[in-house]
Amino acid sequence: MVRVISLGSSFAAGPGIDPQSNLDAGRSFNNYPNLFARKLGLDPTDTSQFLDLTVSGATLLNVNTDPQTAGNTTFPPQLDSLPPVQDGDDGSDLVITITGGGNDMFYIGSMFAWTLKHTLWGKLVTWLLMRREEREWLEQPTVATPEQVSQRFAFLLDSLRQRYPKAKIYLVEYFAMIGPDTVAGKDVGWDQQQIQRYEETAELLQKLYKQAAGDRRGVHVVPLAEVSKKHALGSPEPWVSDGSLLNFYRHGAYHPNLRGMQAASEILLDFHEKLQSQDKCP
Protein backbone atom coordinates (compact mmCIF):
# COMPACT_ATOMS: atom_id res chain seq x y z
CA MET A 1 0.00 0.00 0.00
CA VAL A 2 1.19 3.49 -0.85
CA ARG A 3 1.73 6.17 1.81
CA VAL A 4 1.16 9.90 1.27
CA ILE A 5 2.76 12.89 3.01
CA SER A 6 1.73 16.42 2.06
CA LEU A 7 3.81 19.55 2.59
CA GLY A 8 3.24 23.17 1.72
CA SER A 9 0.99 26.16 2.17
CA SER A 10 -2.61 27.26 1.74
CA PHE A 11 -3.12 26.19 -1.90
CA ALA A 12 -2.66 22.65 -0.58
CA ALA A 13 -4.12 23.16 2.92
CA GLY A 14 -7.52 24.53 1.86
CA PRO A 15 -8.53 27.47 4.09
CA GLY A 16 -12.22 28.26 3.89
CA ILE A 17 -13.18 24.76 2.74
CA ASP A 18 -15.36 22.83 5.18
CA PRO A 19 -14.82 20.84 7.24
CA GLN A 20 -11.58 22.19 8.66
CA SER A 21 -9.30 19.67 10.37
CA ASN A 22 -7.10 22.40 11.88
CA LEU A 23 -8.38 25.98 11.98
CA ASP A 24 -5.04 27.57 12.85
CA ALA A 25 -3.41 25.77 9.94
CA GLY A 26 -6.33 26.58 7.63
CA ARG A 27 -6.28 22.90 6.77
CA SER A 28 -9.34 21.15 5.32
CA PHE A 29 -10.42 17.53 5.30
CA ASN A 30 -11.38 18.24 1.68
CA ASN A 31 -8.10 19.66 0.41
CA TYR A 32 -6.52 17.96 -2.61
CA PRO A 33 -4.07 15.88 -0.50
CA ASN A 34 -6.92 14.42 1.57
CA LEU A 35 -9.05 13.74 -1.49
CA PHE A 36 -6.08 12.17 -3.29
CA ALA A 37 -5.35 9.92 -0.31
CA ARG A 38 -8.96 8.77 -0.17
CA LYS A 39 -8.96 8.03 -3.91
CA LEU A 40 -5.96 5.77 -3.25
CA GLY A 41 -8.00 3.92 -0.63
CA LEU A 42 -6.06 5.31 2.33
CA ASP A 43 -7.50 6.15 5.72
CA PRO A 44 -6.91 9.92 6.12
CA THR A 45 -7.22 9.61 9.90
CA ASP A 46 -4.31 7.14 10.07
CA THR A 47 -1.07 9.13 10.02
CA SER A 48 0.89 6.02 9.09
CA GLN A 49 -1.03 6.06 5.78
CA PHE A 50 -1.57 9.79 5.25
CA LEU A 51 0.13 12.73 6.96
CA ASP A 52 -0.97 16.27 6.13
CA LEU A 53 1.54 18.87 7.38
CA THR A 54 0.35 21.77 5.22
CA VAL A 55 -0.14 25.14 6.92
CA SER A 56 -1.71 28.20 5.34
CA GLY A 57 0.72 31.09 5.09
CA ALA A 58 3.79 28.84 5.12
CA THR A 59 6.85 29.87 3.15
CA LEU A 60 9.42 27.35 2.01
CA LEU A 61 11.47 28.48 5.00
CA ASN A 62 8.60 27.28 7.22
CA VAL A 63 8.61 23.98 5.38
CA ASN A 64 12.39 23.66 5.71
CA THR A 65 13.79 25.22 8.86
CA ASP A 66 11.68 27.96 10.46
CA PRO A 67 8.77 27.56 12.92
CA GLN A 68 5.53 29.25 11.90
CA THR A 69 3.04 30.94 14.20
CA ALA A 70 -0.51 30.84 12.89
CA GLY A 71 -3.50 31.67 15.07
CA ASN A 72 -2.79 30.30 18.54
CA THR A 73 -0.37 27.63 17.34
CA THR A 74 3.34 27.62 16.62
CA PHE A 75 3.98 24.92 14.04
CA PRO A 76 7.47 23.42 13.83
CA PRO A 77 9.21 23.30 10.46
CA GLN A 78 7.32 20.79 8.36
CA LEU A 79 10.46 18.75 7.71
CA ASP A 80 10.90 18.41 11.48
CA SER A 81 7.39 16.95 11.73
CA LEU A 82 8.10 14.03 9.43
CA PRO A 83 7.89 10.65 11.19
CA PRO A 84 11.10 8.92 12.25
CA VAL A 85 12.51 6.74 9.48
CA GLN A 86 12.33 3.07 10.36
CA ASP A 87 15.14 0.65 9.52
CA GLY A 88 14.89 -0.43 5.90
CA ASP A 89 12.43 2.31 4.96
CA ASP A 90 13.72 3.77 1.68
CA GLY A 91 10.41 5.45 0.83
CA SER A 92 9.71 3.19 -2.15
CA ASP A 93 6.02 3.09 -1.20
CA LEU A 94 5.85 6.82 -0.39
CA VAL A 95 4.34 9.73 -2.32
CA ILE A 96 5.14 13.25 -1.14
CA THR A 97 3.12 16.17 -2.49
CA ILE A 98 4.36 19.75 -2.27
CA THR A 99 2.69 23.05 -3.13
CA GLY A 100 4.63 26.09 -1.96
CA GLY A 101 6.79 29.02 -2.92
CA GLY A 102 4.03 31.56 -3.58
CA ASN A 103 4.17 33.04 -0.09
CA ASP A 104 7.93 33.50 -0.42
CA MET A 105 7.16 35.78 -3.38
CA PHE A 106 4.12 37.53 -1.81
CA TYR A 107 1.96 36.19 -4.66
CA ILE A 108 -1.52 35.83 -3.14
CA GLY A 109 -0.58 38.15 -0.28
CA SER A 110 -0.28 41.01 -2.77
CA MET A 111 -3.87 40.34 -3.85
CA PHE A 112 -4.96 40.51 -0.22
CA ALA A 113 -3.02 43.74 0.31
CA TRP A 114 -4.53 45.44 -2.75
CA THR A 115 -8.10 44.46 -1.81
CA LEU A 116 -7.74 45.57 1.80
CA LYS A 117 -6.23 48.88 0.73
CA HIS A 118 -8.63 49.80 -2.09
CA THR A 119 -12.06 48.73 -0.82
CA LEU A 120 -14.07 50.48 1.89
CA TRP A 121 -14.73 47.28 3.80
CA GLY A 122 -11.08 46.33 3.39
CA LYS A 123 -9.93 49.58 4.99
CA LEU A 124 -12.32 48.99 7.90
CA VAL A 125 -11.09 45.41 8.38
CA THR A 126 -7.47 46.57 8.21
CA TRP A 127 -7.77 49.26 10.86
CA LEU A 128 -10.35 47.70 13.16
CA LEU A 129 -9.50 44.00 13.15
CA MET A 130 -5.84 43.60 12.16
CA ARG A 131 -2.85 43.88 14.48
CA ARG A 132 -0.24 46.53 13.74
CA GLU A 133 2.37 43.95 12.75
CA GLU A 134 -0.09 42.41 10.28
CA ARG A 135 -0.70 45.81 8.68
CA GLU A 136 3.03 46.47 8.49
CA TRP A 137 3.62 43.08 6.86
CA LEU A 138 1.04 43.83 4.17
CA GLU A 139 2.59 47.24 3.50
CA GLN A 140 6.22 46.10 3.57
CA PRO A 141 6.36 42.35 2.93
CA THR A 142 9.56 40.33 2.77
CA VAL A 143 9.80 39.09 -0.81
CA ALA A 144 12.31 36.41 -1.78
CA THR A 145 14.19 36.60 -5.06
CA PRO A 146 13.78 33.81 -7.62
CA GLU A 147 17.29 32.64 -6.72
CA GLN A 148 16.32 32.38 -3.04
CA VAL A 149 13.18 30.42 -3.89
CA SER A 150 15.27 28.06 -6.03
CA GLN A 151 17.69 27.54 -3.16
CA ARG A 152 14.83 26.79 -0.77
CA PHE A 153 13.32 24.28 -3.18
CA ALA A 154 16.72 22.64 -3.60
CA PHE A 155 17.19 22.35 0.17
CA LEU A 156 13.72 20.83 0.55
CA LEU A 157 14.06 18.31 -2.26
CA ASP A 158 17.60 17.29 -1.28
CA SER A 159 16.50 16.82 2.34
CA LEU A 160 13.58 14.63 1.30
CA ARG A 161 15.70 12.60 -1.09
CA GLN A 162 18.31 11.99 1.60
CA ARG A 163 15.60 10.86 4.00
CA TYR A 164 13.53 8.84 1.52
CA PRO A 165 15.81 7.80 -1.39
CA LYS A 166 13.07 6.11 -3.45
CA ALA A 167 10.02 8.25 -2.70
CA LYS A 168 8.00 9.83 -5.49
CA ILE A 169 7.89 13.60 -4.99
CA TYR A 170 5.15 15.57 -6.74
CA LEU A 171 5.50 19.35 -7.08
CA VAL A 172 1.84 20.26 -7.55
CA GLU A 173 1.64 23.63 -9.28
CA TYR A 174 -0.48 26.53 -8.08
CA PHE A 175 -4.02 26.90 -9.37
CA ALA A 176 -4.27 29.68 -11.95
CA MET A 177 -5.95 32.80 -10.57
CA ILE A 178 -5.97 34.61 -13.92
CA GLY A 179 -7.22 33.06 -17.14
CA PRO A 180 -8.69 33.96 -20.54
CA ASP A 181 -12.10 34.75 -18.97
CA THR A 182 -10.74 37.14 -16.31
CA VAL A 183 -11.88 40.71 -17.04
CA ALA A 184 -10.17 43.65 -15.32
CA GLY A 185 -12.56 45.77 -13.26
CA LYS A 186 -15.32 43.16 -13.49
CA ASP A 187 -14.13 39.79 -12.23
CA VAL A 188 -11.34 41.41 -10.22
CA GLY A 189 -10.76 44.92 -8.92
CA TRP A 190 -7.36 45.14 -10.59
CA ASP A 191 -6.53 46.91 -13.83
CA GLN A 192 -4.93 45.14 -16.77
CA GLN A 193 -1.44 46.17 -15.70
CA GLN A 194 -1.88 44.51 -12.31
CA ILE A 195 -3.34 41.42 -13.95
CA GLN A 196 -0.22 41.19 -16.07
CA ARG A 197 2.01 41.43 -12.99
CA TYR A 198 0.12 38.58 -11.32
CA GLU A 199 0.36 36.51 -14.50
CA GLU A 200 4.11 37.12 -14.60
CA THR A 201 4.45 35.92 -10.99
CA ALA A 202 2.40 32.81 -11.79
CA GLU A 203 4.58 32.07 -14.81
CA LEU A 204 7.71 32.56 -12.72
CA LEU A 205 6.40 30.04 -10.18
CA GLN A 206 5.84 27.52 -12.97
CA LYS A 207 9.39 28.10 -14.17
CA LEU A 208 10.79 27.65 -10.66
CA TYR A 209 8.88 24.38 -10.24
CA LYS A 210 10.38 23.02 -13.45
CA GLN A 211 13.85 24.17 -12.42
CA ALA A 212 13.42 22.57 -8.99
CA ALA A 213 12.47 19.23 -10.48
CA GLY A 214 15.18 19.46 -13.13
CA ASP A 215 16.87 16.10 -13.52
CA ARG A 216 16.29 15.10 -9.89
CA ARG A 217 15.37 11.44 -9.76
CA GLY A 218 11.80 10.78 -8.65
CA VAL A 219 10.75 14.45 -8.63
CA HIS A 220 7.87 15.33 -10.95
CA VAL A 221 5.89 18.50 -11.69
CA VAL A 222 2.11 18.03 -11.73
CA PRO A 223 0.93 20.54 -14.39
CA LEU A 224 -2.06 22.06 -12.63
CA ALA A 225 -1.42 25.71 -13.54
CA GLU A 226 -2.07 25.47 -17.28
CA VAL A 227 -5.06 23.14 -16.92
CA SER A 228 -6.74 25.41 -14.38
CA LYS A 229 -6.51 28.61 -16.47
CA LYS A 230 -9.91 27.91 -18.03
CA HIS A 231 -11.27 27.69 -14.48
CA ALA A 232 -9.72 30.91 -13.17
CA LEU A 233 -11.52 34.02 -11.86
CA GLY A 234 -14.36 35.02 -14.18
CA SER A 235 -14.80 31.59 -15.75
CA PRO A 236 -18.20 29.83 -15.77
CA GLU A 237 -16.87 27.14 -13.39
CA PRO A 238 -14.07 28.70 -11.33
CA TRP A 239 -11.78 26.51 -9.25
CA VAL A 240 -10.79 29.51 -7.13
CA SER A 241 -12.66 32.01 -4.98
CA ASP A 242 -12.76 35.76 -5.55
CA GLY A 243 -11.81 38.51 -3.12
CA SER A 244 -15.28 39.27 -1.78
CA LEU A 245 -15.92 40.22 1.83
CA LEU A 246 -17.70 36.89 2.36
CA ASN A 247 -14.71 34.90 1.12
CA PHE A 248 -12.35 36.98 3.27
CA TYR A 249 -14.60 36.22 6.25
CA ARG A 250 -14.45 32.51 5.42
CA HIS A 251 -10.63 32.75 4.99
CA GLY A 252 -10.96 31.45 1.44
CA ALA A 253 -10.49 34.58 -0.68
CA TYR A 254 -8.20 34.14 -3.71
CA HIS A 255 -7.77 30.45 -2.93
CA PRO A 256 -8.91 27.13 -4.36
CA ASN A 257 -12.54 26.24 -3.69
CA LEU A 258 -13.95 22.76 -3.14
CA ARG A 259 -14.54 22.21 -6.85
CA GLY A 260 -10.91 23.12 -7.49
CA MET A 261 -9.59 20.78 -4.83
CA GLN A 262 -11.68 17.94 -6.25
CA ALA A 263 -10.35 18.62 -9.74
CA ALA A 264 -6.75 18.83 -8.49
CA SER A 265 -7.07 15.49 -6.71
CA GLU A 266 -8.33 13.88 -9.94
CA ILE A 267 -5.49 15.43 -11.98
CA LEU A 268 -2.98 14.24 -9.39
CA LEU A 269 -4.43 10.73 -9.33
CA ASP A 270 -4.35 10.49 -13.12
CA PHE A 271 -0.75 11.74 -13.14
CA HIS A 272 0.23 9.23 -10.45
CA GLU A 273 -1.45 6.27 -12.16
CA LYS A 274 0.17 7.06 -15.52
CA LEU A 275 3.56 7.29 -13.84
CA GLN A 276 2.97 3.97 -12.09
CA SER A 277 2.10 2.37 -15.42
CA GLN A 278 5.28 3.70 -17.02
CA ASP A 279 7.36 2.38 -14.14
CA LYS A 280 5.91 -1.11 -14.67
CA CYS A 281 6.74 -1.17 -18.36
CA PRO A 282 9.82 -3.30 -19.17
PDB file of N, CA, C and O in Angstrom, residues 188-219:
ATOM      1  N   VAL A 188     -12.299  41.019 -11.251  1.00  0.00           N
ATOM      2  CA  VAL A 188     -11.341  41.410 -10.219  1.00  0.00           C
ATOM      3  C   VAL A 188     -11.297  42.927 -10.172  1.00  0.00           C
ATOM      4  O   VAL A 188     -11.674  43.602 -11.136  1.00  0.00           O
ATOM      5  N   GLY A 189     -10.837  43.471  -9.047  1.00  0.00           N
ATOM      6  CA  GLY A 189     -10.760  44.924  -8.924  1.00  0.00           C
ATOM      7  C   GLY A 189      -9.540  45.517  -9.604  1.00  0.00           C
ATOM      8  O   GLY A 189      -9.414  46.735  -9.713  1.00  0.00           O
ATOM      9  N   TRP A 190      -8.637  44.684 -10.050  1.00  0.00           N
ATOM     10  CA  TRP A 190      -7.361  45.140 -10.588  1.00  0.00           C
ATOM     11  C   TRP A 190      -7.497  45.615 -12.029  1.00  0.00           C
ATOM     12  O   TRP A 190      -8.380  45.172 -12.761  1.00  0.00           O
ATOM     13  N   ASP A 191      -6.578  46.512 -12.430  1.00  0.00           N
ATOM     14  CA  ASP A 191      -6.530  46.913 -13.827  1.00  0.00           C
ATOM     15  C   ASP A 191      -5.688  45.909 -14.614  1.00  0.00           C
ATOM     16  O   ASP A 191      -5.110  44.978 -14.041  1.00  0.00           O
ATOM     17  N   GLN A 192      -5.611  46.105 -15.922  1.00  0.00           N
ATOM     18  CA  GLN A 192      -4.931  45.143 -16.770  1.00  0.00           C
ATOM     19  C   GLN A 192      -3.440  45.059 -16.462  1.00  0.00           C
ATOM     20  O   GLN A 192      -2.832  43.993 -16.569  1.00  0.00           O
ATOM     21  N   GLN A 193      -2.858  46.166 -16.039  1.00  0.00           N
ATOM     22  CA  GLN A 193      -1.438  46.165 -15.703  1.00  0.00           C
ATOM     23  C   GLN A 193      -1.160  45.292 -14.491  1.00  0.00           C
ATOM     24  O   GLN A 193      -0.183  44.533 -14.468  1.00  0.00           O
ATOM     25  N   GLN A 194      -2.041  45.375 -13.486  1.00  0.00           N
ATOM     26  CA  GLN A 194      -1.881  44.513 -12.312  1.00  0.00           C
ATOM     27  C   GLN A 194      -2.090  43.051 -12.672  1.00  0.00           C
ATOM     28  O   GLN A 194      -1.362  42.174 -12.198  1.00  0.00           O
ATOM     29  N   ILE A 195      -3.089  42.791 -13.499  1.00  0.00           N
ATOM     30  CA  ILE A 195      -3.337  41.421 -13.948  1.00  0.00           C
ATOM     31  C   ILE A 195      -2.083  40.855 -14.598  1.00  0.00           C
ATOM     32  O   ILE A 195      -1.693  39.703 -14.346  1.00  0.00           O
ATOM     33  N   GLN A 196      -1.436  41.652 -15.406  1.00  0.00           N
ATOM     34  CA  GLN A 196      -0.218  41.191 -16.066  1.00  0.00           C
ATOM     35  C   GLN A 196       0.877  40.877 -15.061  1.00  0.00           C
ATOM     36  O   GLN A 196       1.597  39.887 -15.209  1.00  0.00           O
ATOM     37  N   ARG A 197       0.992  41.691 -14.014  1.00  0.00           N
ATOM     38  CA  ARG A 197       2.009  41.431 -12.990  1.00  0.00           C
ATOM     39  C   ARG A 197       1.737  40.109 -12.287  1.00  0.00           C
ATOM     40  O   ARG A 197       2.659  39.328 -12.012  1.00  0.00           O
ATOM     41  N   TYR A 198       0.461  39.842 -11.978  1.00  0.00           N
ATOM     42  CA  TYR A 198       0.122  38.576 -11.325  1.00  0.00           C
ATOM     43  C   TYR A 198       0.380  37.392 -12.251  1.00  0.00           C
ATOM     44  O   TYR A 198       0.840  36.337 -11.811  1.00  0.00           O
ATOM     45  N   GLU A 199       0.087  37.574 -13.542  1.00  0.00           N
ATOM     46  CA  GLU A 199       0.361  36.507 -14.501  1.00  0.00           C
ATOM     47  C   GLU A 199       1.860  36.238 -14.590  1.00  0.00           C
ATOM     48  O   GLU A 199       2.287  35.082 -14.689  1.00  0.00           O
ATOM     49  N   GLU A 200       2.656  37.287 -14.543  1.00  0.00           N
ATOM     50  CA  GLU A 200       4.112  37.120 -14.603  1.00  0.00           C
ATOM     51  C   GLU A 200       4.625  36.363 -13.382  1.00  0.00           C
ATOM     52  O   GLU A 200       5.518  35.508 -13.500  1.00  0.00           O
ATOM     53  N   THR A 201       4.058  36.646 -12.201  1.00  0.00           N
ATOM     54  CA  THR A 201       4.455  35.918 -10.990  1.00  0.00           C
ATOM     55  C   THR A 201       4.063  34.449 -11.102  1.00  0.00           C
ATOM     56  O   THR A 201       4.838  33.554 -10.737  1.00  0.00           O
ATOM     57  N   ALA A 202       2.853  34.198 -11.613  1.00  0.00           N
ATOM     58  CA  ALA A 202       2.398  32.810 -11.788  1.00  0.00           C
ATOM     59  C   ALA A 202       3.305  32.063 -12.756  1.00  0.00           C
ATOM     60  O   ALA A 202       3.669  30.896 -12.523  1.00  0.00           O
ATOM     61  N   GLU A 203       3.684  32.708 -13.838  1.00  0.00           N
ATOM     62  CA  GLU A 203       4.577  32.071 -14.812  1.00  0.00           C
ATOM     63  C   GLU A 203       5.955  31.814 -14.218  1.00  0.00           C
ATOM     64  O   GLU A 203       6.588  30.786 -14.497  1.00  0.00           O
ATOM     65  N   LEU A 204       6.420  32.741 -13.382  1.00  0.00           N
ATOM     66  CA  LEU A 204       7.707  32.556 -12.724  1.00  0.00           C
ATOM     67  C   LEU A 204       7.664  31.365 -11.776  1.00  0.00           C
ATOM     68  O   LEU A 204       8.613  30.570 -11.713  1.00  0.00           O
ATOM     69  N   LEU A 205       6.551  31.206 -11.064  1.00  0.00           N
ATOM     70  CA  LEU A 205       6.401  30.042 -10.181  1.00  0.00           C
ATOM     71  C   LEU A 205       6.455  28.745 -10.982  1.00  0.00           C
ATOM     72  O   LEU A 205       7.102  27.776 -10.561  1.00  0.00           O
ATOM     73  N   GLN A 206       5.782  28.704 -12.120  1.00  0.00           N
ATOM     74  CA  GLN A 206       5.843  27.515 -12.970  1.00  0.00           C
ATOM     75  C   GLN A 206       7.285  27.216 -13.376  1.00  0.00           C
ATOM     76  O   GLN A 206       7.726  26.064 -13.353  1.00  0.00           O
ATOM     77  N   LYS A 207       8.002  28.262 -13.762  1.00  0.00           N
ATOM     78  CA  LYS A 207       9.395  28.098 -14.169  1.00  0.00           C
ATOM     79  C   LYS A 207      10.246  27.567 -13.020  1.00  0.00           C
ATOM     80  O   LYS A 207      11.078  26.666 -13.198  1.00  0.00           O
ATOM     81  N   LEU A 208      10.024  28.088 -11.819  1.00  0.00           N
ATOM     82  CA  LEU A 208      10.795  27.654 -10.655  1.00  0.00           C
ATOM     83  C   LEU A 208      10.483  26.207 -10.289  1.00  0.00           C
ATOM     84  O   LEU A 208      11.370  25.475  -9.839  1.00  0.00           O
ATOM     85  N   TYR A 209       9.235  25.778 -10.489  1.00  0.00           N
ATOM     86  CA  TYR A 209       8.882  24.380 -10.241  1.00  0.00           C
ATOM     87  C   TYR A 209       9.645  23.469 -11.196  1.00  0.00           C
ATOM     88  O   TYR A 209      10.201  22.441 -10.783  1.00  0.00           O
ATOM     89  N   LYS A 210       9.671  23.848 -12.469  1.00  0.00           N
ATOM     90  CA  LYS A 210      10.379  23.025 -13.455  1.00  0.00           C
ATOM     91  C   LYS A 210      11.876  22.992 -13.159  1.00  0.00           C
ATOM     92  O   LYS A 210      12.524  21.944 -13.279  1.00  0.00           O
ATOM     93  N   GLN A 211      12.433  24.134 -12.775  1.00  0.00           N
ATOM     94  CA  GLN A 211      13.851  24.172 -12.422  1.00  0.00           C
ATOM     95  C   GLN A 211      14.130  23.313 -11.197  1.00  0.00           C
ATOM     96  O   GLN A 211      15.151  22.630 -11.136  1.00  0.00           O
ATOM     97  N   ALA A 212      13.229  23.350 -10.215  1.00  0.00           N
ATOM     98  CA  ALA A 212      13.423  22.574  -8.986  1.00  0.00           C
ATOM     99  C   ALA A 212      13.434  21.077  -9.287  1.00  0.00           C
ATOM    100  O   ALA A 212      14.266  20.325  -8.757  1.00  0.00           O
ATOM    101  N   ALA A 213      12.522  20.651 -10.134  1.00  0.00           N
ATOM    102  CA  ALA A 213      12.474  19.228 -10.484  1.00  0.00           C
ATOM    103  C   ALA A 213      13.705  18.860 -11.303  1.00  0.00           C
ATOM    104  O   ALA A 213      14.397  17.873 -11.008  1.00  0.00           O
ATOM    105  N   GLY A 214      13.988  19.670 -12.301  1.00  0.00           N
ATOM    106  CA  GLY A 214      15.177  19.463 -13.127  1.00  0.00           C
ATOM    107  C   GLY A 214      15.373  18.005 -13.498  1.00  0.00           C
ATOM    108  O   GLY A 214      14.456  17.328 -13.970  1.00  0.00           O
ATOM    109  N   ASP A 215      16.578  17.510 -13.248  1.00  0.00           N
ATOM    110  CA  ASP A 215      16.868  16.099 -13.515  1.00  0.00           C
ATOM    111  C   ASP A 215      16.928  15.294 -12.219  1.00  0.00           C
ATOM    112  O   ASP A 215      17.532  14.226 -12.169  1.00  0.00           O
ATOM    113  N   ARG A 216      16.305  15.831 -11.157  1.00  0.00           N
ATOM    114  CA  ARG A 216      16.287  15.100  -9.887  1.00  0.00           C
ATOM    115  C   ARG A 216      15.457  13.817 -10.040  1.00  0.00           C
ATOM    116  O   ARG A 216      14.306  13.850 -10.467  1.00  0.00           O
ATOM    117  N   ARG A 217      16.031  12.731  -9.652  1.00  0.00           N
ATOM    118  CA  ARG A 217      15.368  11.439  -9.758  1.00  0.00           C
ATOM    119  C   ARG A 217      14.139  11.381  -8.851  1.00  0.00           C
ATOM    120  O   ARG A 217      14.192  11.715  -7.679  1.00  0.00           O
ATOM    121  N   GLY A 218      13.019  10.972  -9.430  1.00  0.00           N
ATOM    122  CA  GLY A 218      11.803  10.776  -8.652  1.00  0.00           C
ATOM    123  C   GLY A 218      11.039  12.038  -8.324  1.00  0.00           C
ATOM    124  O   GLY A 218      10.056  11.989  -7.582  1.00  0.00           O
ATOM    125  N   VAL A 219      11.454  13.182  -8.866  1.00  0.00           N
ATOM    126  CA  VAL A 219      10.749  14.445  -8.626  1.00  0.00           C
ATOM    127  C   VAL A 219      10.008  14.838  -9.898  1.00  0.00           C
ATOM    128  O   VAL A 219      10.612  14.931 -10.974  1.00  0.00           O
TER     129      VAL A 219
END
